[in-house]
Coordinates of N, CA, C and O in Angstrom, one line a residue:
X25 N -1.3 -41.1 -43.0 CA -2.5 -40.4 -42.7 C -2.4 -39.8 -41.3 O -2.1 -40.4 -40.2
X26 N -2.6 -38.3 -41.4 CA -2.9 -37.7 -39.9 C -3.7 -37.1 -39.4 O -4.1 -36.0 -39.8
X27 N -4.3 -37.9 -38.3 CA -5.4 -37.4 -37.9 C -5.3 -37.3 -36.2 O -5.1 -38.2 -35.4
X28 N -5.6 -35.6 -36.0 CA -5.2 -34.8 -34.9 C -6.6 -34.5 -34.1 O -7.5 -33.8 -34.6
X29 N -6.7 -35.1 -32.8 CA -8.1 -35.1 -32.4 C -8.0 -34.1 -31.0 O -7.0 -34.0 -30.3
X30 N -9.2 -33.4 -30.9 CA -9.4 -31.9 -29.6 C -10.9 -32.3 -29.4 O -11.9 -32.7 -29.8
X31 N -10.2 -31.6 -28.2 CA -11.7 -31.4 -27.6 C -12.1 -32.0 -26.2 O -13.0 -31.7 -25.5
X32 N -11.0 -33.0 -26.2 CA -11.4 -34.3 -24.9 C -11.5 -32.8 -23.4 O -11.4 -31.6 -23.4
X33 N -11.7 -33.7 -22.6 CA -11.5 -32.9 -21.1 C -12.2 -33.4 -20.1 O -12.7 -34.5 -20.4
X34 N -12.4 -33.1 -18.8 CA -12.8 -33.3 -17.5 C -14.8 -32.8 -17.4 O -15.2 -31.6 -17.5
X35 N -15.6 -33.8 -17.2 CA -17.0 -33.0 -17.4 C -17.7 -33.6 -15.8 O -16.8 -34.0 -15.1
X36 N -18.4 -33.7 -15.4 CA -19.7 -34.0 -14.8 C -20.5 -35.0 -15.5 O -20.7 -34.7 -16.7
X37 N -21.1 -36.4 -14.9 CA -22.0 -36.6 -15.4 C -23.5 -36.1 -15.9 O -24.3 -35.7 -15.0
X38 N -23.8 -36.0 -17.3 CA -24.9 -35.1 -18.1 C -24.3 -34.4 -18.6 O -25.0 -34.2 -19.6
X39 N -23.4 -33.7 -18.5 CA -22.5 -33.0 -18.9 C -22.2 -33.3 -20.9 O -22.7 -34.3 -21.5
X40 N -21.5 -32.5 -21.3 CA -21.0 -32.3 -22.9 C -19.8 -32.2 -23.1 O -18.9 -31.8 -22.4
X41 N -19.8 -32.7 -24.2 CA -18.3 -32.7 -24.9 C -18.3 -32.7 -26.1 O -19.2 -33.2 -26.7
X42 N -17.1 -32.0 -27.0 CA -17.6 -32.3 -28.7 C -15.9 -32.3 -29.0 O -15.0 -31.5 -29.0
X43 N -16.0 -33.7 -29.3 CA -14.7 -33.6 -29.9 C -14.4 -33.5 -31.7 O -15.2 -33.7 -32.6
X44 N -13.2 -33.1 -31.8 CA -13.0 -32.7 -33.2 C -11.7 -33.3 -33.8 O -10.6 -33.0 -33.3
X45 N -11.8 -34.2 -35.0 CA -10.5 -34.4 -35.5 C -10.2 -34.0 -37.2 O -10.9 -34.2 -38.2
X46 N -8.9 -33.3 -36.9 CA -8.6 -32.7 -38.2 C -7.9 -34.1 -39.0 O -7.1 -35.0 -38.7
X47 N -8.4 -33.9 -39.9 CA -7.2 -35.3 -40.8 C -6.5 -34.6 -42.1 O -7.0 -33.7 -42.6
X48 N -5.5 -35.1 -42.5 CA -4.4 -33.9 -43.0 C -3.9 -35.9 -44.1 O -3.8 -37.1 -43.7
X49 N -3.8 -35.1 -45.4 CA -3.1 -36.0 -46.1 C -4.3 -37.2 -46.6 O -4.1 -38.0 -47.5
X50 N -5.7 -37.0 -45.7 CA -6.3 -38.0 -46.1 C -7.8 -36.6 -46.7 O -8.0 -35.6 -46.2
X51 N -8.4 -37.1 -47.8 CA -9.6 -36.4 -48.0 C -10.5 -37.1 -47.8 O -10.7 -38.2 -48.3
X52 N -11.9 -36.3 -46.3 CA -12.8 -37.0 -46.4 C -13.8 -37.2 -46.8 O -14.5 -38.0 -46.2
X53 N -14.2 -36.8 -47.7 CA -15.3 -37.4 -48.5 C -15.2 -38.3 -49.0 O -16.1 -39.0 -49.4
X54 N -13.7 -38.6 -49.3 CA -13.2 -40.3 -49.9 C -13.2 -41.4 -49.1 O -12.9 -42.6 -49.5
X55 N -13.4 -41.0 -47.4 CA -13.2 -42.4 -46.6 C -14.2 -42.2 -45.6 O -14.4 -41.0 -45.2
X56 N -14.8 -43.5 -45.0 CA -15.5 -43.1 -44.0 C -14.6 -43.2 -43.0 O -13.6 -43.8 -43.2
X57 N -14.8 -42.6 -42.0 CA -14.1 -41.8 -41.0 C -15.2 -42.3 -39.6 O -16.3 -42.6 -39.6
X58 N -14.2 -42.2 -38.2 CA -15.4 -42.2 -37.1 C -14.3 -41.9 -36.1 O -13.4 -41.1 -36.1
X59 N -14.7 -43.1 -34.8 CA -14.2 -42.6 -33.7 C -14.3 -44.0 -33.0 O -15.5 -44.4 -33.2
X60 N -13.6 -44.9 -32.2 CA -13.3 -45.6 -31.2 C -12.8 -45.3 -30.0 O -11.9 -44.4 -29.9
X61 N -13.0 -45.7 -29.2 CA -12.2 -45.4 -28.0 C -12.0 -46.5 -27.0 O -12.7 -47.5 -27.2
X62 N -11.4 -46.6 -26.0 CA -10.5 -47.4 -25.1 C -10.7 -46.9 -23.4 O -10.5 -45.8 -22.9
X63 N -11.1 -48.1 -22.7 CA -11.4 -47.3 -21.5 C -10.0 -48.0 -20.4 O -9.3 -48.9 -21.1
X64 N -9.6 -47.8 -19.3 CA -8.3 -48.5 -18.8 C -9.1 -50.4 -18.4 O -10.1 -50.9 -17.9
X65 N -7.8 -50.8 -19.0 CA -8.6 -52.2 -18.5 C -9.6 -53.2 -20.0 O -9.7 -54.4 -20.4
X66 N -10.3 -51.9 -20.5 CA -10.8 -53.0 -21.5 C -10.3 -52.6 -22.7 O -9.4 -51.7 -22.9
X67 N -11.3 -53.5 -23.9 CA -10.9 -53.7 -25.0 C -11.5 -52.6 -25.8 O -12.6 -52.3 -25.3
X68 N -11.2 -52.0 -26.7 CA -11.1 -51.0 -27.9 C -12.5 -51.1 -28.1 O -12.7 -52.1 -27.5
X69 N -13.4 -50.7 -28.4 CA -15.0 -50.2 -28.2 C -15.6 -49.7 -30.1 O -14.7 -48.9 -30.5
X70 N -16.0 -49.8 -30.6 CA -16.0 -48.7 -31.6 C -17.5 -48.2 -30.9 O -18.4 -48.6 -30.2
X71 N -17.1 -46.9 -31.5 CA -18.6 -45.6 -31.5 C -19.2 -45.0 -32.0 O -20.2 -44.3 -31.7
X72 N -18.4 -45.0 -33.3 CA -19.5 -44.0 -34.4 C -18.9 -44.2 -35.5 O -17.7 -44.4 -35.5
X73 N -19.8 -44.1 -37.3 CA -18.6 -44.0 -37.9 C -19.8 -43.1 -38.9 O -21.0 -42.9 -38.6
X74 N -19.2 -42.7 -40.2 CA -20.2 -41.5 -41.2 C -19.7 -42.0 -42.6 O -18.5 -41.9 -43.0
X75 N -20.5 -42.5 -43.2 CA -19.8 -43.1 -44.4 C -19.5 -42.0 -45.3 O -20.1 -41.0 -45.2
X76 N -18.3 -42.3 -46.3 CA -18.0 -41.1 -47.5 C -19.4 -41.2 -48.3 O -19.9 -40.2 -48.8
X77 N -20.2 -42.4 -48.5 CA -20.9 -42.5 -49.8 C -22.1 -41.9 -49.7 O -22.6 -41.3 -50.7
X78 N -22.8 -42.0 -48.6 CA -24.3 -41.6 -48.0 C -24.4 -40.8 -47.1 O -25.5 -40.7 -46.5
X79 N -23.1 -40.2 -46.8 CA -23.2 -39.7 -45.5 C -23.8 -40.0 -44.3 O -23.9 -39.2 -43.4
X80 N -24.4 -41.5 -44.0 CA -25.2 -42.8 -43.1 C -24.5 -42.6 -42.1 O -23.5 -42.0 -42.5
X81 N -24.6 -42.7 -41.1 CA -24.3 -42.4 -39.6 C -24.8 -43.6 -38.8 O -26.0 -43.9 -38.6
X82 N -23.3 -44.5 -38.3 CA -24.0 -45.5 -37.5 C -23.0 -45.5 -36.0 O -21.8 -45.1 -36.0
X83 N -23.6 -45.8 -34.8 CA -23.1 -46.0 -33.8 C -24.0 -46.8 -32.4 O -25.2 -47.1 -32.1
X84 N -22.4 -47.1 -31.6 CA -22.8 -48.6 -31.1 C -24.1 -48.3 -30.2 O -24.5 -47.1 -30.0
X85 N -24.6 -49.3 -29.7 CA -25.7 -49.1 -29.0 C -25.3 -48.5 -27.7 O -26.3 -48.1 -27.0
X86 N -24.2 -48.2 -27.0 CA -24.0 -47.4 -25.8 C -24.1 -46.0 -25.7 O -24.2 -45.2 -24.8
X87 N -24.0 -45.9 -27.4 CA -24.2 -44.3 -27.1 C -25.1 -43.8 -27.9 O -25.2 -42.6 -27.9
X88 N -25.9 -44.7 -28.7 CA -27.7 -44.1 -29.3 C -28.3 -43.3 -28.6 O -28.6 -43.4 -27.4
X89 N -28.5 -42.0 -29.6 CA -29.0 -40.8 -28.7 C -28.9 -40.1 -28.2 O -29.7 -39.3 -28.0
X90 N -27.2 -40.3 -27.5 CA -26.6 -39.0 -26.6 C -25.6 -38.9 -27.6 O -25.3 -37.7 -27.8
X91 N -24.7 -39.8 -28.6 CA -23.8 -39.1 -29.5 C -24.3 -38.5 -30.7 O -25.5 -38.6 -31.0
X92 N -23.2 -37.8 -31.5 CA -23.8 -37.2 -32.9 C -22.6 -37.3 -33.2 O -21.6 -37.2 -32.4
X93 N -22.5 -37.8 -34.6 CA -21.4 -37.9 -35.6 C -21.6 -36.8 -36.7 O -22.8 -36.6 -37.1
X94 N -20.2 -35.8 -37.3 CA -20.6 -35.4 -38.4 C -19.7 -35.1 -39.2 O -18.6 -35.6 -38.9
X95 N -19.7 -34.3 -40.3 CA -18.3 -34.1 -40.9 C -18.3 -32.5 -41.5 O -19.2 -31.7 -41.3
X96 N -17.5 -32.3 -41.9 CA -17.6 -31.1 -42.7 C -16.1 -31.2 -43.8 O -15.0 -30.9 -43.3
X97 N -16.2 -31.4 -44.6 CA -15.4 -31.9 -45.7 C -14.9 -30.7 -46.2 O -13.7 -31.0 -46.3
X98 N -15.1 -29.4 -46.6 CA -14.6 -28.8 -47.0 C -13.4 -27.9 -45.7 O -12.9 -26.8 -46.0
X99 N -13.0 -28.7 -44.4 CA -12.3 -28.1 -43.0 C -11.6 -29.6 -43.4 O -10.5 -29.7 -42.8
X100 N -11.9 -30.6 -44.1 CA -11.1 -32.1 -43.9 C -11.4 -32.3 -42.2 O -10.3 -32.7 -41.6
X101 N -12.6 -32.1 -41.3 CA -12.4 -32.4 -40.3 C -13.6 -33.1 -40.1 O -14.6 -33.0 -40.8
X102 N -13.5 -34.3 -38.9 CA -15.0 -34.6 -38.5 C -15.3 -34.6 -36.7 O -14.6 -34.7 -35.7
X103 N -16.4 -34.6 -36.9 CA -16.7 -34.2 -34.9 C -17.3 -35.1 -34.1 O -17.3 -36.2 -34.6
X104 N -17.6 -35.1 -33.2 CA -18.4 -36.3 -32.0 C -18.9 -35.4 -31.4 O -18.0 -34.6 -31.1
X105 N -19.9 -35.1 -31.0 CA -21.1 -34.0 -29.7 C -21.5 -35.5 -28.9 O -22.2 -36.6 -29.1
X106 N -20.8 -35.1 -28.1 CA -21.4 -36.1 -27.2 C -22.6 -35.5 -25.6 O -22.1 -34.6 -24.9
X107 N -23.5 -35.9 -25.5 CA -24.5 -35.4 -24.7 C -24.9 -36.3 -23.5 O -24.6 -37.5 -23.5
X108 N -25.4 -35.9 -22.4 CA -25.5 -36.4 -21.3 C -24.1 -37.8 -21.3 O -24.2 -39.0 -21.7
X109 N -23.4 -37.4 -20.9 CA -22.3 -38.3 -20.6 C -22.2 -38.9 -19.3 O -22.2 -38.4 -18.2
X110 N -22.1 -40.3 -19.6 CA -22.2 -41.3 -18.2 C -20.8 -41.7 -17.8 O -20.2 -42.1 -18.8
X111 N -20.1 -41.6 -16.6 CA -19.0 -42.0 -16.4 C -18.6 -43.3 -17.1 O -17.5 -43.6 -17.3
X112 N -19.5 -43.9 -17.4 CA -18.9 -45.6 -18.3 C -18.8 -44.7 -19.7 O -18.8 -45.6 -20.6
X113 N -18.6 -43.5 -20.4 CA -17.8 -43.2 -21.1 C -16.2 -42.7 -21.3 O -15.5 -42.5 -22.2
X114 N -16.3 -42.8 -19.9 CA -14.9 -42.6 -20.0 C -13.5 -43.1 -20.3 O -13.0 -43.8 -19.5
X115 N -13.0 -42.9 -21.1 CA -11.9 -43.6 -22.0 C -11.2 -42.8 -23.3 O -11.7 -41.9 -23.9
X116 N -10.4 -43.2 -23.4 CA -9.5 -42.3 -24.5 C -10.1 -42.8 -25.9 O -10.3 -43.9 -26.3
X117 N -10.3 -41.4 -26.6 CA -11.3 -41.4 -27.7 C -10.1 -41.2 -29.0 O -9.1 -40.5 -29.2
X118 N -10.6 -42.3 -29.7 CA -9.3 -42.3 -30.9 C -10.0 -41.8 -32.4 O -10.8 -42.6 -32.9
X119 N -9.7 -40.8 -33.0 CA -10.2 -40.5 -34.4 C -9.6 -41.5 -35.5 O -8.4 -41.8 -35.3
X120 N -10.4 -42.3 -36.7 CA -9.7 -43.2 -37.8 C -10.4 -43.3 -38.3 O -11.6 -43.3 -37.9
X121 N -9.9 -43.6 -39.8 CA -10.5 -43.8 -40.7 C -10.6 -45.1 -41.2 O -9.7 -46.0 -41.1
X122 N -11.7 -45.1 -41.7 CA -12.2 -46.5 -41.9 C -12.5 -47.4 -42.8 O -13.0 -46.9 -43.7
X123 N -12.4 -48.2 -42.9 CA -12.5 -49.2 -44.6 C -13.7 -49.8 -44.7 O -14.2 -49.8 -45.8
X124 N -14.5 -50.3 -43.5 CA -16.0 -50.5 -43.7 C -16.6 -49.0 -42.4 O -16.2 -48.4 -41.4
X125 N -17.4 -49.1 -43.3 CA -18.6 -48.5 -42.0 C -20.3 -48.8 -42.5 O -20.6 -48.4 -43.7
X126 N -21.0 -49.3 -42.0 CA -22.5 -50.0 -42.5 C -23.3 -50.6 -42.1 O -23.2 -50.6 -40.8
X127 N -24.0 -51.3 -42.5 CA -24.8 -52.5 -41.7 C -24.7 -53.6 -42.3 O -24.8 -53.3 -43.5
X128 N -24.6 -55.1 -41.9 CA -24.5 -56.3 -42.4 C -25.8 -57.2 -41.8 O -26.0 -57.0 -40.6
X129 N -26.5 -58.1 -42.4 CA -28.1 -58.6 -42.6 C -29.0 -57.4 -41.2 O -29.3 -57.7 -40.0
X130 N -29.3 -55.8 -42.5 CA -30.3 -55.5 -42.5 C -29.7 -54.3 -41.1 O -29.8 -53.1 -41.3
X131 N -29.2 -54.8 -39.9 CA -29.0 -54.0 -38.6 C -27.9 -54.6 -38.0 O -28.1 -55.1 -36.9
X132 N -27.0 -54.7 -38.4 CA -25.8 -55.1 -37.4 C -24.7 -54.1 -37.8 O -24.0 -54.4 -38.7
X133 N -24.5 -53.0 -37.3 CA -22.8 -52.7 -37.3 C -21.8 -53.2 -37.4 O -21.2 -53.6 -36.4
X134 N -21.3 -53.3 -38.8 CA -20.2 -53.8 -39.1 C -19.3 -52.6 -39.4 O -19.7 -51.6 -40.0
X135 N -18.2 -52.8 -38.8 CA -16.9 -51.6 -38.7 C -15.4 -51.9 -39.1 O -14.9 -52.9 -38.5
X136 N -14.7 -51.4 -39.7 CA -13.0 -51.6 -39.7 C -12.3 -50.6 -39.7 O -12.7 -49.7 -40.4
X137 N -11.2 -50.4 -39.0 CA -11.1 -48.7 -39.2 C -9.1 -49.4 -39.4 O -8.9 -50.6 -39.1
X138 N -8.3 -48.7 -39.8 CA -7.1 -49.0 -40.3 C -5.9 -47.4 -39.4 O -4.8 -47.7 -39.0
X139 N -6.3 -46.6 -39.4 CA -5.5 -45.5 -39.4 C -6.0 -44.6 -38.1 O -7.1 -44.1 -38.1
X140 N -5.3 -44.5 -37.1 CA -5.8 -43.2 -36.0 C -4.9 -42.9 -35.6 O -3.8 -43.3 -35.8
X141 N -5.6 -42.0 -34.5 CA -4.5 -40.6 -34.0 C -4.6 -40.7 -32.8 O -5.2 -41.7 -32.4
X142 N -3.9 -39.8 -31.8 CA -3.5 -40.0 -31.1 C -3.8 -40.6 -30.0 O -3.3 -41.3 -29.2
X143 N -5.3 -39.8 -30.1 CA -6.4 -40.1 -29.0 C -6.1 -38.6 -28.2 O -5.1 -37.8 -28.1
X144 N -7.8 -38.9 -27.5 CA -7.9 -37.6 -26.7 C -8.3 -38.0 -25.4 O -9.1 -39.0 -25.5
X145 N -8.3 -37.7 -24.2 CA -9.0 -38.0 -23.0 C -10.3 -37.6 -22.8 O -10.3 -36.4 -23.0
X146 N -11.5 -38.1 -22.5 CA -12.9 -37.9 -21.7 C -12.6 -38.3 -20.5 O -12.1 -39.4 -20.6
X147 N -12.8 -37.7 -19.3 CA -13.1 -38.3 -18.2 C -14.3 -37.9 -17.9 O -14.7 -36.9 -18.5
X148 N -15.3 -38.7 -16.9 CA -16.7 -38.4 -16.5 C -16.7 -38.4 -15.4 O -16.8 -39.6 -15.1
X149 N -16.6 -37.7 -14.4 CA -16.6 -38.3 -12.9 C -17.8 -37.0 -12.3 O -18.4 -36.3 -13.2
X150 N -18.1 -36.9 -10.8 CA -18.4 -36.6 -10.4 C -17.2 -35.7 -9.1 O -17.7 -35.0 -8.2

């Protein structure tokens, strides 16, 4: 599976970004798909994911409300709009697809993701 992710770069906090990953070899309407990322120092984070089945859209509570998850299946691509951005986003954003994406008793994000790419840089500074 390849999945080639754009879009990262240098912003301002409040500032925007929309990243985009192409996935090649994999079709998405058959997998849910999302995005994790990794800041220097800590552990792997997950942040969004878009199920194939319902098109349901879940992500972690750090970024409720300033991110957007989406897809567009007939491009095999999916995106991240990310909005007012706080420097505690900052971290290398990895595109993968996923084996669970959902909720478990009722509101818990439950996630697994198996396959990503390369990753892209966000920095947020001032």
């Amino acid at each position: 599976v390849d999945l080639v992710e754009s879009g990262g770069g240098s912003v301002q906090p409040g500032g925007s970004l929309r990243l985009s990953c192409a996935a090649s070899s994999l079709t998405l309407r058959y997998s849910p798909i999302g995005w994790f990322r990794q800041a220097p120092g800590k552990q792997r984070e997950g942040v969004s994911c878009i199920s194939n089945k319902d098109d349901n859209t879940y992500y972690a509570d750090s970024v409720k409300g300033r991110f957007t998850i989406s897809r567009d299946n007939s491009k095999n691509t999916v995106f991240l709009q990310m909005d007012t951005l706080k420097p505690e986003d900052t971290a290398v954003y990895y595109c993968a697809s996923f084996v669970r994406c959902g909720l478990v008793a009722g509101s818990i994000w439950d996630y697994e993701y198996e396959y990503w790419g390369q990753g892209t840089q966000v920095t947020v500074s001032s």
